PDB file of C-alpha atoms and ligand atoms in Angstrom:
ATOM      1  CA  MET A   1       1.419   4.452  14.646  1.00 98.00           C
ATOM      2  CA  LYS A   2      -0.821   5.237  17.657  1.00 98.00           C
ATOM      3  CA  GLU A   3      -2.880   7.860  15.878  1.00 98.00           C
ATOM      4  CA  LEU A   4      -3.718   5.510  12.938  1.00 98.00           C
ATOM      5  CA  GLU A   5      -4.647   2.695  15.363  1.00 98.00           C
ATOM      6  CA  GLU A   6      -6.941   5.088  17.275  1.00 98.00           C
ATOM      7  CA  ARG A   7      -8.643   6.213  14.081  1.00 98.00           C
ATOM      8  CA  ILE A   8      -9.189   2.528  12.990  1.00 98.00           C
ATOM      9  CA  VAL A   9     -10.819   1.739  16.291  1.00 97.00           C
ATOM     10  CA  SER A  10     -12.965   4.846  16.485  1.00 97.00           C
ATOM     11  CA  GLU A  11     -14.021   5.100  12.784  1.00 98.00           C
ATOM     12  CA  GLY A  12     -13.341   1.732  11.222  1.00 97.00           C
ATOM     13  CA  THR A  13     -15.955  -0.991  10.864  1.00 97.00           C
ATOM     14  CA  VAL A  14     -15.373  -4.693  10.537  1.00 97.00           C
ATOM     15  CA  LYS A  15     -17.302  -6.337   7.743  1.00 96.00           C
ATOM     16  CA  ALA A  16     -17.922  -9.982   7.059  1.00 93.00           C
ATOM     17  CA  GLY A  17     -15.257 -11.708   5.085  1.00 90.00           C
ATOM     18  CA  ASN A  18     -12.295 -10.149   6.928  1.00 90.00           C
ATOM     19  CA  VAL A  19     -12.780  -6.697   5.444  1.00 94.00           C
ATOM     20  CA  LEU A  20     -12.042  -3.595   7.383  1.00 97.00           C
ATOM     21  CA  LYS A  21     -13.843  -0.471   6.225  1.00 97.00           C
ATOM     22  CA  VAL A  22     -11.841   2.742   6.832  1.00 98.00           C
ATOM     23  CA  ASP A  23     -13.418   4.873   4.154  1.00 97.00           C
ATOM     24  CA  ALA A  24     -14.104   7.779   6.481  1.00 98.00           C
ATOM     25  CA  PHE A  25     -10.386   8.764   6.513  1.00 98.00           C
ATOM     26  CA  LEU A  26      -8.282   6.466   4.331  1.00 98.00           C
ATOM     27  CA  ASN A  27      -9.716   5.273   1.089  1.00 95.00           C
ATOM     28  CA  HIS A  28     -12.868   7.119   0.184  1.00 97.00           C
ATOM     29  CA  GLN A  29     -12.861  10.330   2.233  1.00 98.00           C
ATOM     30  CA  CYS A  30      -9.233  11.176   2.789  1.00 98.00           C
ATOM     31  CA  ASP A  31      -7.763  12.915   5.844  1.00 98.00           C
ATOM     32  CA  VAL A  32      -4.796  14.589   4.274  1.00 98.00           C
ATOM     33  CA  GLU A  33      -3.378  15.779   7.603  1.00 98.00           C
ATOM     34  CA  LEU A  34      -3.289  12.180   8.744  1.00 98.00           C
ATOM     35  CA  PHE A  35      -1.652  11.174   5.384  1.00 98.00           C
ATOM     36  CA  ASP A  36       0.981  13.862   6.066  1.00 98.00           C
ATOM     37  CA  ARG A  37       1.755  12.435   9.532  1.00 98.00           C
ATOM     38  CA  MET A  38       1.864   8.920   7.930  1.00 98.00           C
ATOM     39  CA  GLY A  39       4.412  10.226   5.384  1.00 98.00           C
ATOM     40  CA  GLU A  40       6.377  11.708   8.239  1.00 98.00           C
ATOM     41  CA  GLU A  41       6.413   8.333  10.090  1.00 98.00           C
ATOM     42  CA  TRP A  42       7.584   6.393   6.973  1.00 98.00           C
ATOM     43  CA  ALA A  43      10.327   9.000   6.488  1.00 98.00           C
ATOM     44  CA  ARG A  44      11.496   8.227  10.021  1.00 98.00           C
ATOM     45  CA  LEU A  45      11.198   4.471   9.511  1.00 98.00           C
ATOM     46  CA  PHE A  46      13.079   4.547   6.190  1.00 98.00           C
ATOM     47  CA  GLU A  47      15.586   7.104   7.188  1.00 98.00           C
ATOM     48  CA  GLY A  48      18.887   6.932   5.236  1.00 97.00           C
ATOM     49  CA  LYS A  49      17.334   4.887   2.374  1.00 98.00           C
ATOM     50  CA  ARG A  50      17.634   6.089  -1.167  1.00 98.00           C
ATOM     51  CA  VAL A  51      14.295   6.728  -2.688  1.00 98.00           C
ATOM     52  CA  ASP A  52      14.247   7.788  -6.337  1.00 98.00           C
ATOM     53  CA  LYS A  53      10.617   7.011  -6.926  1.00 98.00           C
ATOM     54  CA  VAL A  54       7.464   6.081  -5.044  1.00 98.00           C
ATOM     55  CA  LEU A  55       5.378   3.310  -6.633  1.00 98.00           C
ATOM     56  CA  THR A  56       1.772   2.550  -5.771  1.00 98.00           C
ATOM     57  CA  ILE A  57      -1.330   1.077  -7.378  1.00 96.00           C
ATOM     58  CA  GLU A  58      -4.576   2.773  -8.341  1.00 95.00           C
ATOM     59  CA  ALA A  59      -6.788   3.931  -6.873  1.00 93.00           C
ATOM     60  CA  SER A  60      -6.556   4.153  -3.062  1.00 94.00           C
ATOM     61  CA  GLY A  61      -2.738   4.182  -2.888  1.00 96.00           C
ATOM     62  CA  ILE A  62      -2.387   7.325  -5.012  1.00 98.00           C
ATOM     63  CA  GLY A  63      -3.339  10.008  -2.470  1.00 98.00           C
ATOM     64  CA  ILE A  64      -1.311   8.350   0.275  1.00 98.00           C
ATOM     65  CA  ALA A  65       1.716   7.968  -1.919  1.00 98.00           C
ATOM     66  CA  CYS A  66       1.621  11.532  -3.215  1.00 98.00           C
ATOM     67  CA  ILE A  67       1.609  12.999   0.272  1.00 98.00           C
ATOM     68  CA  ALA A  68       4.227  10.550   1.471  1.00 98.00           C
ATOM     69  CA  ALA A  69       6.442  11.547  -1.398  1.00 98.00           C
ATOM     70  CA  ARG A  70       6.618  15.066   0.083  1.00 98.00           C
ATOM     71  CA  HIS A  71       8.675  13.520   2.846  1.00 98.00           C
ATOM     72  CA  PHE A  72      11.051  11.755   0.483  1.00 98.00           C
ATOM     73  CA  GLY A  73      12.523  14.807  -1.321  1.00 98.00           C
ATOM     74  CA  ASN A  74       9.432  15.039  -3.557  1.00 98.00           C
ATOM     75  CA  ALA A  75      10.255  11.875  -5.327  1.00 98.00           C
ATOM     76  CA  PRO A  76       8.013  11.281  -8.383  1.00 98.00           C
ATOM     77  CA  VAL A  77       5.035   9.032  -7.757  1.00 98.00           C
ATOM     78  CA  VAL A  78       4.090   6.461 -10.296  1.00 98.00           C
ATOM     79  CA  PHE A  79       0.901   4.497  -9.950  1.00 98.00           C
ATOM     80  CA  ALA A  80       0.366   1.141 -11.650  1.00 97.00           C
ATOM     81  CA  LYS A  81      -2.881   1.181 -13.663  1.00 94.00           C
ATOM     82  CA  LYS A  82      -5.358  -1.748 -13.577  1.00 90.00           C
ATOM     83  CA  TYR A  83      -6.948  -1.061 -16.903  1.00 84.00           C
ATOM     84  CA  GLN A  84      -5.605  -0.581 -20.387  1.00 77.00           C
ATOM     85  CA  SER A  85      -6.606   2.775 -21.900  1.00 76.00           C
ATOM     86  CA  ILE A  86      -5.764   4.850 -24.960  1.00 73.00           C
ATOM     87  CA  ASN A  87      -3.602   7.050 -22.762  1.00 74.00           C
ATOM     88  CA  LEU A  88      -1.390   4.055 -22.053  1.00 75.00           C
ATOM     89  CA  ASP A  89       0.869   3.892 -25.065  1.00 78.00           C
ATOM     90  CA  GLY A  90       4.396   2.691 -25.744  1.00 85.00           C
ATOM     91  CA  GLU A  91       6.126  -0.220 -24.123  1.00 93.00           C
ATOM     92  CA  GLN A  92       4.762  -1.457 -20.793  1.00 95.00           C
ATOM     93  CA  TYR A  93       5.584  -3.761 -17.904  1.00 96.00           C
ATOM     94  CA  VAL A  94       2.516  -5.886 -17.183  1.00 95.00           C
ATOM     95  CA  THR A  95       1.694  -8.505 -14.605  1.00 94.00           C
ATOM     96  CA  SER A  96      -1.543 -10.039 -13.295  1.00 92.00           C
ATOM     97  CA  ILE A  97      -2.849  -9.935  -9.624  1.00 88.00           C
ATOM     98  CA  HIS A  98      -5.975 -11.071  -7.777  1.00 83.00           C
ATOM     99  CA  SER A  99      -7.960  -8.395  -5.922  1.00 76.00           C
ATOM    100  CA  PHE A 100      -9.006  -9.470  -2.451  1.00 67.00           C
ATOM    101  CA  THR A 101     -11.844  -6.967  -2.088  1.00 67.00           C
ATOM    102  CA  LYS A 102     -13.220  -7.324  -5.600  1.00 73.00           C
ATOM    103  CA  GLN A 103     -12.573 -11.098  -5.919  1.00 82.00           C
ATOM    104  CA  LYS A 104     -11.323 -10.494  -9.460  1.00 85.00           C
ATOM    105  CA  ASP A 105      -8.087 -10.685 -11.402  1.00 89.00           C
ATOM    106  CA  PHE A 106      -6.505  -7.460 -12.650  1.00 86.00           C
ATOM    107  CA  HIS A 107      -3.615  -6.457 -14.817  1.00 91.00           C
ATOM    108  CA  VAL A 108      -1.022  -4.190 -13.169  1.00 93.00           C
ATOM    109  CA  ILE A 109       0.532  -1.992 -15.853  1.00 96.00           C
ATOM    110  CA  VAL A 110       3.305   0.559 -15.771  1.00 97.00           C
ATOM    111  CA  SER A 111       4.714   2.371 -18.754  1.00 96.00           C
ATOM    112  CA  LYS A 112       8.396   1.470 -19.346  1.00 96.00           C
ATOM    113  CA  LYS A 113       9.309   5.110 -19.451  1.00 96.00           C
ATOM    114  CA  PHE A 114       8.374   5.578 -15.788  1.00 98.00           C
ATOM    115  CA  LEU A 115      10.270   2.729 -14.204  1.00 98.00           C
ATOM    116  CA  SER A 116      13.943   2.116 -14.991  1.00 97.00           C
ATOM    117  CA  ALA A 117      16.811  -0.266 -14.203  1.00 98.00           C
ATOM    118  CA  GLY A 118      18.816   0.880 -11.161  1.00 98.00           C
ATOM    119  CA  GLU A 119      16.060   3.181  -9.705  1.00 98.00           C
ATOM    120  CA  HIS A 120      15.479   2.755  -5.983  1.00 98.00           C
ATOM    121  CA  VAL A 121      11.774   2.429  -5.370  1.00 98.00           C
ATOM    122  CA  LEU A 122       9.584   2.798  -2.275  1.00 98.00           C
ATOM    123  CA  LEU A 123       6.300   0.920  -2.599  1.00 98.00           C
ATOM    124  CA  ILE A 124       3.336   2.413  -0.784  1.00 98.00           C
ATOM    125  CA  ASP A 125      -0.186   1.098  -0.392  1.00 98.00           C
ATOM    126  CA  ASP A 126      -3.202   1.530   1.856  1.00 98.00           C
ATOM    127  CA  PHE A 127      -3.783  -2.188   2.741  1.00 97.00           C
ATOM    128  CA  LEU A 128      -1.813  -5.383   2.829  1.00 97.00           C
ATOM    129  CA  ALA A 129      -3.802  -8.578   3.118  1.00 95.00           C
ATOM    130  CA  ASN A 130      -2.533 -11.616   1.149  1.00 94.00           C
ATOM    131  CA  GLY A 131       0.107  -9.617  -0.548  1.00 96.00           C
ATOM    132  CA  CYS A 132      -1.154 -10.055  -4.130  1.00 94.00           C
ATOM    133  CA  ALA A 133      -1.130  -6.384  -4.936  1.00 94.00           C
ATOM    134  CA  LEU A 134       2.390  -5.922  -3.567  1.00 96.00           C
ATOM    135  CA  ASN A 135       3.707  -8.953  -5.299  1.00 96.00           C
ATOM    136  CA  GLY A 136       2.434  -7.508  -8.505  1.00 96.00           C
ATOM    137  CA  LEU A 137       4.331  -4.238  -7.876  1.00 98.00           C
ATOM    138  CA  ILE A 138       7.488  -6.183  -6.912  1.00 98.00           C
ATOM    139  CA  GLU A 139       7.233  -8.173 -10.196  1.00 97.00           C
ATOM    140  CA  LEU A 140       7.061  -4.963 -12.165  1.00 97.00           C
ATOM    141  CA  CYS A 141      10.149  -3.611 -10.397  1.00 98.00           C
ATOM    142  CA  GLU A 142      11.992  -6.943 -11.045  1.00 97.00           C
ATOM    143  CA  GLU A 143      10.999  -6.753 -14.717  1.00 97.00           C
ATOM    144  CA  ALA A 144      12.365  -3.223 -14.835  1.00 98.00           C
ATOM    145  CA  GLY A 145      15.555  -3.983 -12.913  1.00 98.00           C
ATOM    146  CA  ALA A 146      14.543  -1.444 -10.238  1.00 98.00           C
ATOM    147  CA  VAL A 147      15.490  -1.968  -6.567  1.00 98.00           C
ATOM    148  CA  VAL A 148      12.731  -2.305  -3.999  1.00 98.00           C
ATOM    149  CA  GLU A 149      14.165  -0.161  -1.247  1.00 98.00           C
ATOM    150  CA  GLY A 150      11.263  -0.558   1.104  1.00 98.00           C
ATOM    151  CA  ILE A 151       7.465  -1.112   1.433  1.00 98.00           C
ATOM    152  CA  GLY A 152       5.266   1.271   3.427  1.00 98.00           C
ATOM    153  CA  ILE A 153       1.756   0.103   4.214  1.00 98.00           C
ATOM    154  CA  ALA A 154      -0.944   1.971   6.196  1.00 98.00           C
ATOM    155  CA  VAL A 155      -2.994  -1.038   7.389  1.00 98.00           C
ATOM    156  CA  GLU A 156      -1.642  -4.571   7.400  1.00 98.00           C
ATOM    157  CA  LYS A 157      -4.075  -7.410   8.229  1.00 98.00           C
ATOM    158  CA  GLY A 158      -1.365  -9.535   9.898  1.00 98.00           C
ATOM    159  CA  PHE A 159      -3.607 -12.597  10.167  1.00 97.00           C
ATOM    160  CA  GLN A 160      -3.726 -12.849   6.368  1.00 95.00           C
ATOM    161  CA  GLY A 161      -0.036 -13.575   6.128  1.00 95.00           C
ATOM    162  CA  GLY A 162       1.017 -11.547   3.132  1.00 97.00           C
ATOM    163  CA  GLY A 163       3.193  -9.177   5.225  1.00 98.00           C
ATOM    164  CA  ASP A 164       5.042 -11.957   7.117  1.00 97.00           C
ATOM    165  CA  SER A 165       5.898 -13.694   3.809  1.00 97.00           C
ATOM    166  CA  LEU A 166       7.332 -10.462   2.434  1.00 98.00           C
ATOM    167  CA  ARG A 167       9.399 -10.026   5.630  1.00 98.00           C
ATOM    168  CA  GLU A 168      10.708 -13.592   5.276  1.00 98.00           C
ATOM    169  CA  ARG A 169      11.700 -12.779   1.679  1.00 98.00           C
ATOM    170  CA  GLY A 170      13.865  -9.944   3.156  1.00 98.00           C
ATOM    171  CA  TYR A 171      11.837  -6.879   2.281  1.00 98.00           C
ATOM    172  CA  ASP A 172      11.958  -3.938   4.629  1.00 98.00           C
ATOM    173  CA  LEU A 173       8.229  -3.664   5.225  1.00 98.00           C
ATOM    174  CA  GLN A 174       6.932  -0.994   7.548  1.00 98.00           C
ATOM    175  CA  SER A 175       3.231  -1.106   8.271  1.00 98.00           C
ATOM    176  CA  LEU A 176       1.853   1.736  10.388  1.00 98.00           C
ATOM    177  CA  ALA A 177      -0.860  -0.458  11.948  1.00 98.00           C
ATOM    178  CA  ILE A 178      -0.899  -4.278  12.004  1.00 98.00           C
ATOM    179  CA  ILE A 179      -4.201  -5.977  12.869  1.00 98.00           C
ATOM    180  CA  GLU A 180      -3.703  -9.214  14.672  1.00 98.00           C
ATOM    181  CA  SER A 181      -7.377 -10.122  14.691  1.00 97.00           C
ATOM    182  CA  MET A 182     -10.818  -8.652  14.132  1.00 97.00           C
ATOM    183  CA  ASP A 183     -14.274  -9.782  14.822  1.00 96.00           C
ATOM    184  CA  ASP A 184     -17.223  -8.870  12.617  1.00 94.00           C
ATOM    185  CA  GLU A 185     -19.712  -9.764  15.238  1.00 95.00           C
ATOM    186  CA  THR A 186     -18.384  -7.759  18.189  1.00 95.00           C
ATOM    187  CA  GLY A 187     -16.433  -5.243  16.074  1.00 94.00           C
ATOM    188  CA  GLU A 188     -13.287  -5.861  18.224  1.00 96.00           C
ATOM    189  CA  ILE A 189     -10.000  -5.065  16.626  1.00 97.00           C
ATOM    190  CA  ARG A 190      -6.706  -6.214  18.135  1.00 97.00           C
ATOM    191  CA  PHE A 191      -3.318  -4.901  16.955  1.00 98.00           C
ATOM    192  CA  ARG A 192       0.019  -6.719  16.846  1.00 96.00           C
ATOM    193  CA  ARG A 193       2.458  -5.528  19.498  1.00 91.00           C
TER     194      ARG A 193
HETATM  195  P1  LIG B 201      -3.802  -8.090  -1.047  1.00 55.51           P
HETATM  196  O1  LIG B 201      -3.471  -7.943  -2.496  1.00 55.51           O
HETATM  197  O2  LIG B 201      -2.625  -7.830  -0.115  1.00 55.51           O
HETATM  198  O3  LIG B 201      -4.550  -9.360  -0.696  1.00 55.51           O
HETATM  199  O4  LIG B 201      -4.846  -6.901  -0.754  1.00 55.51           O
HETATM  200  C1  LIG B 201      -4.472  -5.626  -0.853  1.00 55.51           C
HETATM  201  C2  LIG B 201      -5.411  -4.775  -1.597  1.00 55.51           C
HETATM  202  O5  LIG B 201      -6.724  -5.242  -1.426  1.00 55.51           O
HETATM  203  C3  LIG B 201      -5.291  -3.377  -1.154  1.00 55.51           C
HETATM  204  O6  LIG B 201      -4.774  -2.576  -2.234  1.00 55.51           O
HETATM  205  C4  LIG B 201      -6.704  -2.926  -0.829  1.00 55.51           C
HETATM  206  O7  LIG B 201      -7.203  -2.143  -1.831  1.00 55.51           O
HETATM  207  C5  LIG B 201      -7.535  -4.189  -0.768  1.00 55.51           C
HETATM  208  N1  LIG B 201      -7.885  -4.680   0.570  1.00 55.51           N
HETATM  209  C6  LIG B 201      -7.534  -5.832   1.137  1.00 55.51           C
HETATM  210  N2  LIG B 201      -8.114  -6.010   2.300  1.00 55.51           N
HETATM  211  C7  LIG B 201      -8.836  -4.944   2.558  1.00 55.51           C
HETATM  212  C8  LIG B 201      -9.675  -4.531   3.653  1.00 55.51           C
HETATM  213  O8  LIG B 201      -9.849  -5.217   4.655  1.00 55.51           O
HETATM  214  N3  LIG B 201     -10.275  -3.327   3.528  1.00 55.51           N
HETATM  215  C9  LIG B 201     -10.150  -2.537   2.441  1.00 55.51           C
HETATM  216  N4  LIG B 201     -10.788  -1.374   2.468  1.00 55.51           N
HETATM  217  N5  LIG B 201      -9.349  -2.883   1.399  1.00 55.51           N
HETATM  218  C10 LIG B 201      -8.732  -4.042   1.467  1.00 55.51           C
END
């Protein structure tokens, strides 16, 4: 998606450790008009697919997923929680993932009442790096017996391999910008074509 690539180039910063900062429009301050056009683009890319539910992970995926859902017949959005809380009651699907940015292990938790066998689910997230977060969401869907209909990602860091291994496993993964390489010294960002 050309507009997203342009925003990454003009407003993103490359940090040491292969981290791209896009907090001016994607995951701290949010450009909701951009989110809306991203949703429109995923709707085009996933045209004809059955989407009963959109599943994401807190926190940065939530805003993007909610606006994207407007383009999928206002499908309900469920976000996996990373922390147990008193508001999380009843039976749950739980798995464990490793966070690339925080260098920590997290639980990924969804209440059983919000994910059911036979539901067709679109997974949405802001970033895809090694694929740990998405693998966690996929495991929750498998546990529930839900069908992963597609995966929509805003920014995929192609050089970290998570996306390619999901494609090899047969998932319909649509990333709106795929970074082939980035350099924290020069700030240069190259996209996959
Ligand atoms: P993965 O689990 O695929 O390794 O990483 C995906 C998660 O880590 C995303 O949900 C995102 O929150 C975070 N993440 C990974 N790489 C980056 C990055 O370069 N920049 C930002 N802002 N977040 C990232």
